[in-house]
Amino acid sequence: MTDVEHPAHHEREHPATETLADRTTWTEPTAEVVAPGVRRVPLPLPMDGLRAVNVYVLETADGLTCIDGGWALEVSRTRFEESLATFGAGVGDISRFLVTHAHRDHYTQAAAIRSELGRATVELGIGDKATLDLFNSGTLDHDPTVPRLRLAGAADTAAAWEKMFEGNDPDLSVWQPPDRWLDGEQEIVVGDRVLTAVPTPGHTAGHFVFADLAASLLFAGDHVLPTITPSVGFELVYAEDPLRDFLGSLERVRRLPDLRLLPAHGAVTDSSHARVGELLAHHDERLELCRRAVAGGAVTAYDVARQLAWTRRERAFADLDVFNGAMAVMETMVHLDLLAGDGVLVRSATDGVATYAVA
């Protein structure tokens, strides 16, 4: 069995306002007060492209509630303890984790702290239940990413992916189910504040954001990120039409008031609506580029991905590493599938590979 549940993000260039200071300082150790009773604690990640995840700590009379928990790594746990200590707290003061989604940089440290201390409860969107069930089923004897890449026509990438993760068995203790599944939009009382929990499937099927409407705050997880686009289509249990889900979730967030954006990765920014608009425009552009590639003779998602530019630096597909190349192929396929669902393209299957043509 392979451990493939990675924090999935794909860097993309956008017209978002970002200074060099933003890029270099938001990951630095802190327990920054971002609103009364709310602190941002960035915790380290072991990747070059994505250096930290923000855990938001809400102070209440009954203890601390955390939005997300970080990755269950020794360096992350140490940083968490040190950051909490700067305002006289510790992990033993945490009573609750509201986890935006079941990627390891958000879920696993919450589960580990709950298991260790036996006190904090963990809550997670029910759309991610299928993924956690698969982890704990005892039947995950192959990596579902490999056949997905083969379906996309990326046989070489699939073989490289399989080799890269061969023998990396996951620690199932940090993938145990939450104490409560969040199902549907609902209000959650946290101390003297009320959070509106809003399902936002797309990045994962169970992703939630948490809106503090009274304080004009949006705890956005990975649904709305200020300088990179969330990956779509990278899950152990594949959703039927994840890009359509994601775009619908963006519209749902845009129907909320314009809130201060508290993202899982990146600096806090002033307008959720502005960033949502940029993300929607980005995907419109990518859909058109995919359509043009197929009209020009590209047949598979792999073919199309190799014609597109990737990351904020507009890199060629051939310059991506195996991990990011695989994500690029799968992201391309969900764009093509949305176009096929809209009747713009026709999807067929040839020798176990999805092929596309202009309708």
Coordinates of C-alpha atoms in Angstrom, one line a residue:
M1 CA 0.0 0.0 0.0
T2 CA 1.3 3.5 -0.7
D3 CA 0.8 6.7 1.3
V4 CA -0.5 9.1 -1.3
E5 CA -2.6 11.5 0.8
H6 CA -0.5 14.6 0.3
P7 CA -1.5 18.3 0.7
A8 CA -2.5 18.9 -2.8
H9 CA -1.9 22.3 -4.3
H10 CA -0.8 23.5 -7.7
E11 CA 0.8 26.9 -7.9
R12 CA -0.6 29.2 -10.6
E13 CA 0.0 32.8 -11.6
H14 CA -2.9 35.2 -10.8
P15 CA -3.3 38.9 -10.6
A16 CA -3.5 38.7 -6.8
T17 CA -1.7 41.4 -4.9
E18 CA 1.4 39.8 -3.3
T19 CA 4.6 41.5 -2.2
L20 CA 7.9 39.8 -1.6
A21 CA 7.4 40.3 2.1
D22 CA 4.1 38.4 1.9
R23 CA 5.9 35.4 0.3
T24 CA 8.6 35.3 3.0
T25 CA 7.0 36.4 6.2
W26 CA 3.7 34.6 6.5
T27 CA 5.4 31.3 7.2
E28 CA 7.6 32.6 10.0
P29 CA 6.8 31.4 13.6
T30 CA 4.1 33.5 15.2
A31 CA 0.8 33.5 17.1
E32 CA -0.3 36.6 15.3
V33 CA -3.6 38.2 16.5
V34 CA -5.6 38.6 13.3
A35 CA -8.9 39.5 15.0
P36 CA -10.0 39.8 18.7
G37 CA -9.7 36.3 20.2
V38 CA -8.3 34.8 16.9
R39 CA -4.6 33.9 16.3
R40 CA -2.9 32.7 13.2
V41 CA -0.2 30.0 13.9
P42 CA 1.7 28.9 10.8
L43 CA 3.1 25.3 11.1
P44 CA 5.9 24.0 8.9
L45 CA 5.4 21.6 6.0
P46 CA 8.2 19.4 4.5
M47 CA 7.9 20.6 0.9
D48 CA 9.7 23.2 -1.1
G49 CA 6.7 24.7 -2.8
L50 CA 4.4 24.9 0.1
R51 CA 6.2 25.8 3.3
A52 CA 3.5 26.1 6.0
V53 CA -0.2 25.7 6.9
N54 CA -2.0 28.2 9.0
V55 CA -3.9 26.9 12.0
Y56 CA -6.3 29.5 13.4
V57 CA -6.7 29.4 17.2
L58 CA -9.9 30.8 18.7
E59 CA -9.7 31.6 22.4
T60 CA -12.8 30.9 24.5
A61 CA -13.5 30.6 28.2
D62 CA -13.8 26.8 27.8
G63 CA -10.4 26.4 26.0
L64 CA -9.0 26.7 22.5
T65 CA -10.8 25.8 19.3
C66 CA -8.6 25.3 16.3
I67 CA -9.5 25.6 12.7
D68 CA -7.3 22.8 11.2
G69 CA -4.5 21.0 13.0
G70 CA -1.4 20.8 10.8
W71 CA 0.6 17.8 9.7
A72 CA 1.5 15.2 12.4
L73 CA 5.3 15.8 12.3
E74 CA 7.7 16.3 15.2
V75 CA 8.8 19.7 13.8
S76 CA 5.2 20.8 13.5
R77 CA 4.2 19.7 17.0
T78 CA 7.2 21.5 18.5
R79 CA 6.4 24.7 16.6
F80 CA 2.7 24.4 17.7
E81 CA 3.7 24.1 21.4
E82 CA 6.2 27.0 21.1
S83 CA 3.6 29.3 19.4
L84 CA 0.9 28.5 21.9
A85 CA 3.3 29.2 24.8
T86 CA 3.8 32.8 23.6
F87 CA 0.3 33.6 24.9
G88 CA 0.4 31.3 27.9
A89 CA -1.4 28.2 26.3
G90 CA -0.5 24.7 25.3
V91 CA -2.0 21.8 23.3
G92 CA -3.6 20.6 26.5
D93 CA -5.8 23.7 26.3
I94 CA -7.3 22.7 23.0
S95 CA -10.8 21.4 23.3
R96 CA -11.9 21.2 19.7
F97 CA -10.6 21.0 16.1
L98 CA -12.8 22.1 13.3
V99 CA -11.0 20.6 10.3
T100 CA -11.6 22.1 6.8
H101 CA -10.8 18.9 5.0
A102 CA -9.0 15.5 5.2
H103 CA -5.6 16.3 3.7
R104 CA -2.8 15.4 5.9
D105 CA -1.5 18.9 6.5
H106 CA -4.9 19.8 8.0
Y107 CA -6.2 16.6 9.6
T108 CA -3.4 14.4 10.9
Q109 CA -2.0 16.5 13.8
A110 CA -5.6 17.1 15.1
A111 CA -6.1 13.4 15.2
A112 CA -2.8 12.8 16.8
I113 CA -3.4 15.3 19.6
R114 CA -6.8 13.9 20.2
S115 CA -5.4 10.4 20.5
E116 CA -2.6 11.5 22.8
L117 CA -4.5 13.7 25.2
G118 CA -8.0 12.1 25.0
R119 CA -9.7 15.4 25.3
A120 CA -10.0 17.4 22.1
T121 CA -12.8 16.5 19.7
V122 CA -12.4 16.6 15.9
E123 CA -15.1 17.5 13.4
L124 CA -14.8 17.1 9.6
G125 CA -17.1 17.3 6.6
I126 CA -19.0 14.1 5.8
G127 CA -18.0 14.3 2.1
D128 CA -14.5 13.1 3.2
K129 CA -15.9 10.0 4.9
A130 CA -15.2 7.8 1.9
T131 CA -11.5 8.7 2.0
L132 CA -11.1 8.0 5.7
D133 CA -13.2 4.8 5.3
L134 CA -10.8 3.6 2.6
F135 CA -7.8 4.3 4.7
N136 CA -9.3 2.2 7.5
S137 CA -10.9 -0.5 5.4
G138 CA -7.8 -2.8 5.1
T139 CA -8.5 -3.0 1.4
L140 CA -6.2 -0.2 0.2
D141 CA -3.7 -2.5 -1.4
H142 CA -3.0 -0.2 -4.4
D143 CA -2.7 3.5 -5.1
P144 CA -5.9 4.7 -6.8
T145 CA -3.8 7.5 -8.4
V146 CA -2.0 5.1 -10.7
P147 CA -5.1 3.9 -12.7
R148 CA -6.3 7.4 -12.8
L149 CA -3.1 8.6 -14.5
R150 CA -3.3 5.7 -16.9
L151 CA -6.9 6.7 -17.7
A152 CA -5.6 10.1 -18.6
G153 CA -3.1 8.6 -21.0
A154 CA -0.1 9.3 -18.7
A155 CA 1.3 5.8 -18.5
D156 CA 4.9 7.0 -18.0
T157 CA 3.8 9.4 -15.2
A158 CA 1.8 6.6 -13.6
A159 CA 4.8 4.3 -13.5
A160 CA 7.1 7.0 -12.1
W161 CA 4.4 7.8 -9.4
E162 CA 4.1 4.1 -8.4
K163 CA 7.8 3.8 -8.1
M164 CA 8.1 7.1 -6.1
F165 CA 5.7 5.9 -3.4
E166 CA 6.4 2.2 -3.4
G167 CA 6.5 0.8 0.2
N168 CA 5.4 4.0 2.0
D169 CA 2.7 2.7 4.2
P170 CA 0.6 5.3 6.0
D171 CA 0.3 5.6 9.8
L172 CA -3.4 4.8 10.2
S173 CA -3.5 6.1 13.8
V174 CA -3.7 9.6 12.3
W175 CA -6.5 8.7 9.9
Q176 CA -9.0 7.6 12.4
P177 CA -12.6 9.0 11.9
P178 CA -13.6 12.3 13.5
D179 CA -15.8 12.6 16.6
R180 CA -18.5 14.3 14.5
W181 CA -19.2 14.5 10.8
L182 CA -20.4 17.9 9.6
D183 CA -23.3 17.5 7.2
G184 CA -24.8 20.5 5.5
E185 CA -24.7 24.2 6.3
Q186 CA -25.1 24.8 10.0
E187 CA -24.2 27.2 12.8
I188 CA -21.5 26.2 15.3
V189 CA -21.1 28.0 18.6
V190 CA -17.5 28.6 19.6
G191 CA -17.4 30.5 22.9
D192 CA -19.2 33.8 22.3
R193 CA -19.0 33.6 18.5
V194 CA -21.2 31.8 16.0
L195 CA -19.5 30.2 13.0
T196 CA -21.5 29.4 9.9
A197 CA -20.1 26.1 8.6
V198 CA -20.5 26.1 4.8
P199 CA -19.9 22.9 2.7
T200 CA -17.6 23.8 -0.2
P201 CA -16.8 20.6 -2.1
G202 CA -14.2 20.6 -4.9
H203 CA -10.7 20.6 -3.4
T204 CA -12.0 17.6 -1.5
A205 CA -15.6 16.2 -1.5
G206 CA -15.9 17.1 2.2
H207 CA -14.3 20.6 2.3
F208 CA -15.9 23.1 4.6
V209 CA -15.3 26.8 5.2
F210 CA -16.3 28.6 8.5
A211 CA -17.7 32.1 8.3
D212 CA -17.8 34.4 11.3
L213 CA -20.3 36.8 9.9
A214 CA -20.4 39.1 12.9
A215 CA -16.6 39.6 12.8
S216 CA -16.4 39.6 9.0
L217 CA -14.0 36.6 8.9
L218 CA -13.8 33.7 6.5
F219 CA -11.7 30.7 7.7
A220 CA -11.3 29.4 4.1
G221 CA -9.1 26.3 4.4
D222 CA -7.9 25.4 1.0
H223 CA -11.0 26.5 -0.8
V224 CA -9.9 30.1 -1.4
L225 CA -6.2 30.7 -1.3
P226 CA -4.7 34.2 -1.9
T227 CA -1.9 33.5 -4.3
I228 CA -2.2 29.9 -5.5
T229 CA -5.1 27.9 -6.9
P230 CA -6.4 24.8 -4.9
S231 CA -5.9 21.5 -6.7
V232 CA -9.1 19.8 -7.9
G233 CA -9.3 16.2 -8.8
F234 CA -6.7 14.8 -6.5
E235 CA -8.3 12.5 -4.0
L236 CA -8.1 8.8 -3.1
V237 CA -11.8 8.4 -3.7
Y238 CA -12.6 10.2 -7.0
A239 CA -15.6 12.6 -7.1
E240 CA -17.8 12.4 -10.2
D241 CA -17.4 16.1 -11.3
P242 CA -15.1 17.8 -8.8
L243 CA -14.4 20.9 -10.9
R244 CA -18.1 21.7 -11.3
D245 CA -18.4 21.2 -7.5
F246 CA -15.5 23.6 -6.9
L247 CA -16.8 26.3 -9.1
G248 CA -20.2 26.0 -7.5
S249 CA -18.6 26.3 -4.1
L250 CA -16.8 29.4 -5.2
E251 CA -20.2 30.9 -6.2
R252 CA -21.6 29.9 -2.8
V253 CA -18.8 31.8 -1.0
R254 CA -19.4 34.8 -3.3
R255 CA -23.0 34.9 -2.1
L256 CA -21.8 35.4 1.4
P257 CA -20.8 38.9 2.5
D258 CA -17.4 40.1 1.4
L259 CA -15.2 38.8 4.3
R260 CA -11.6 39.1 5.4
L261 CA -9.9 36.0 4.0
L262 CA -8.1 33.8 6.5
P263 CA -6.5 31.1 4.2
A264 CA -4.8 27.9 5.1
H265 CA -1.8 28.9 3.0
G266 CA -0.7 32.5 2.5
A267 CA -1.1 35.8 4.2
V268 CA -4.5 37.1 5.5
T269 CA -6.1 39.3 2.9
D270 CA -9.0 41.8 2.9
S271 CA -11.5 40.5 0.4
S272 CA -12.9 37.0 -0.1
H273 CA -14.9 38.3 -3.1
A274 CA -11.9 39.7 -5.0
R275 CA -10.0 36.4 -4.8
V276 CA -13.1 34.3 -5.7
G277 CA -13.5 36.4 -8.8
E278 CA -9.9 35.8 -9.7
L279 CA -10.2 32.0 -9.2
L280 CA -13.4 31.8 -11.4
A281 CA -11.7 33.8 -14.1
H282 CA -8.6 31.6 -14.0
H283 CA -10.7 28.4 -14.5
D284 CA -12.6 30.0 -17.3
E285 CA -9.3 30.7 -19.0
R286 CA -8.0 27.1 -18.4
L287 CA -11.2 25.6 -19.8
E288 CA -10.8 27.6 -23.0
L289 CA -7.2 26.6 -23.3
C290 CA -8.2 23.0 -22.9
R291 CA -10.9 23.3 -25.5
R292 CA -8.4 24.9 -27.9
A293 CA -5.8 22.2 -27.3
V294 CA -8.4 19.5 -28.2
A295 CA -9.5 21.4 -31.3
G296 CA -5.9 21.5 -32.3
G297 CA -5.5 17.8 -32.2
A298 CA -4.7 16.9 -28.5
V299 CA -6.6 13.7 -27.6
T300 CA -5.9 12.8 -24.0
A301 CA -5.6 14.8 -20.8
Y302 CA -1.8 14.0 -20.9
D303 CA -1.7 15.5 -24.4
V304 CA -3.4 18.6 -23.3
A305 CA -1.4 19.0 -20.1
R306 CA 1.8 18.9 -22.1
Q307 CA 0.6 21.9 -24.1
L308 CA -0.3 24.1 -21.1
A309 CA 2.0 26.2 -18.9
W310 CA 2.2 25.4 -15.2
T311 CA 2.9 27.3 -12.0
R312 CA 3.2 31.0 -11.5
R313 CA 6.4 30.8 -13.5
E314 CA 4.7 29.4 -16.5
R315 CA 6.8 26.3 -16.6
A316 CA 6.6 23.7 -19.3
F317 CA 5.1 20.4 -18.4
A318 CA 8.4 18.6 -19.1
D319 CA 10.0 20.7 -16.4
L320 CA 7.7 19.5 -13.6
D321 CA 8.7 16.8 -11.2
V322 CA 6.7 13.6 -11.0
F323 CA 4.4 14.8 -8.2
N324 CA 3.4 18.1 -9.8
G325 CA 3.3 16.5 -13.3
A326 CA 0.7 14.0 -12.0
M327 CA -1.3 16.7 -10.4
A328 CA -1.2 18.7 -13.7
V329 CA -2.5 15.7 -15.6
M330 CA -5.4 15.1 -13.2
E331 CA -6.3 18.7 -13.0
T332 CA -6.4 18.9 -16.8
M333 CA -8.7 15.8 -17.0
V334 CA -11.3 17.4 -14.7
H335 CA -11.3 20.5 -16.9
L336 CA -11.8 18.2 -20.0
D337 CA -14.5 16.3 -18.2
L338 CA -16.4 19.4 -17.3
L339 CA -16.3 20.5 -21.0
A340 CA -17.6 17.0 -22.0
G341 CA -20.4 17.3 -19.4
D342 CA -21.4 20.6 -21.0
G343 CA -21.4 19.1 -24.5
V344 CA -18.5 21.2 -25.7
L345 CA -16.3 18.1 -26.0
V346 CA -17.1 14.4 -26.5
R347 CA -15.4 11.9 -24.2
S348 CA -14.8 8.3 -25.4
A349 CA -12.7 5.4 -24.2
T350 CA -10.0 3.8 -26.3
D351 CA -8.0 0.9 -24.8
G352 CA -8.7 2.0 -21.3
V353 CA -7.7 5.7 -22.0
A354 CA -10.1 8.6 -22.0
T355 CA -10.0 10.5 -25.2
Y356 CA -11.6 13.8 -26.2
A357 CA -12.8 15.4 -29.3
V358 CA -14.7 18.6 -30.2
A359 CA -18.5 18.0 -30.2

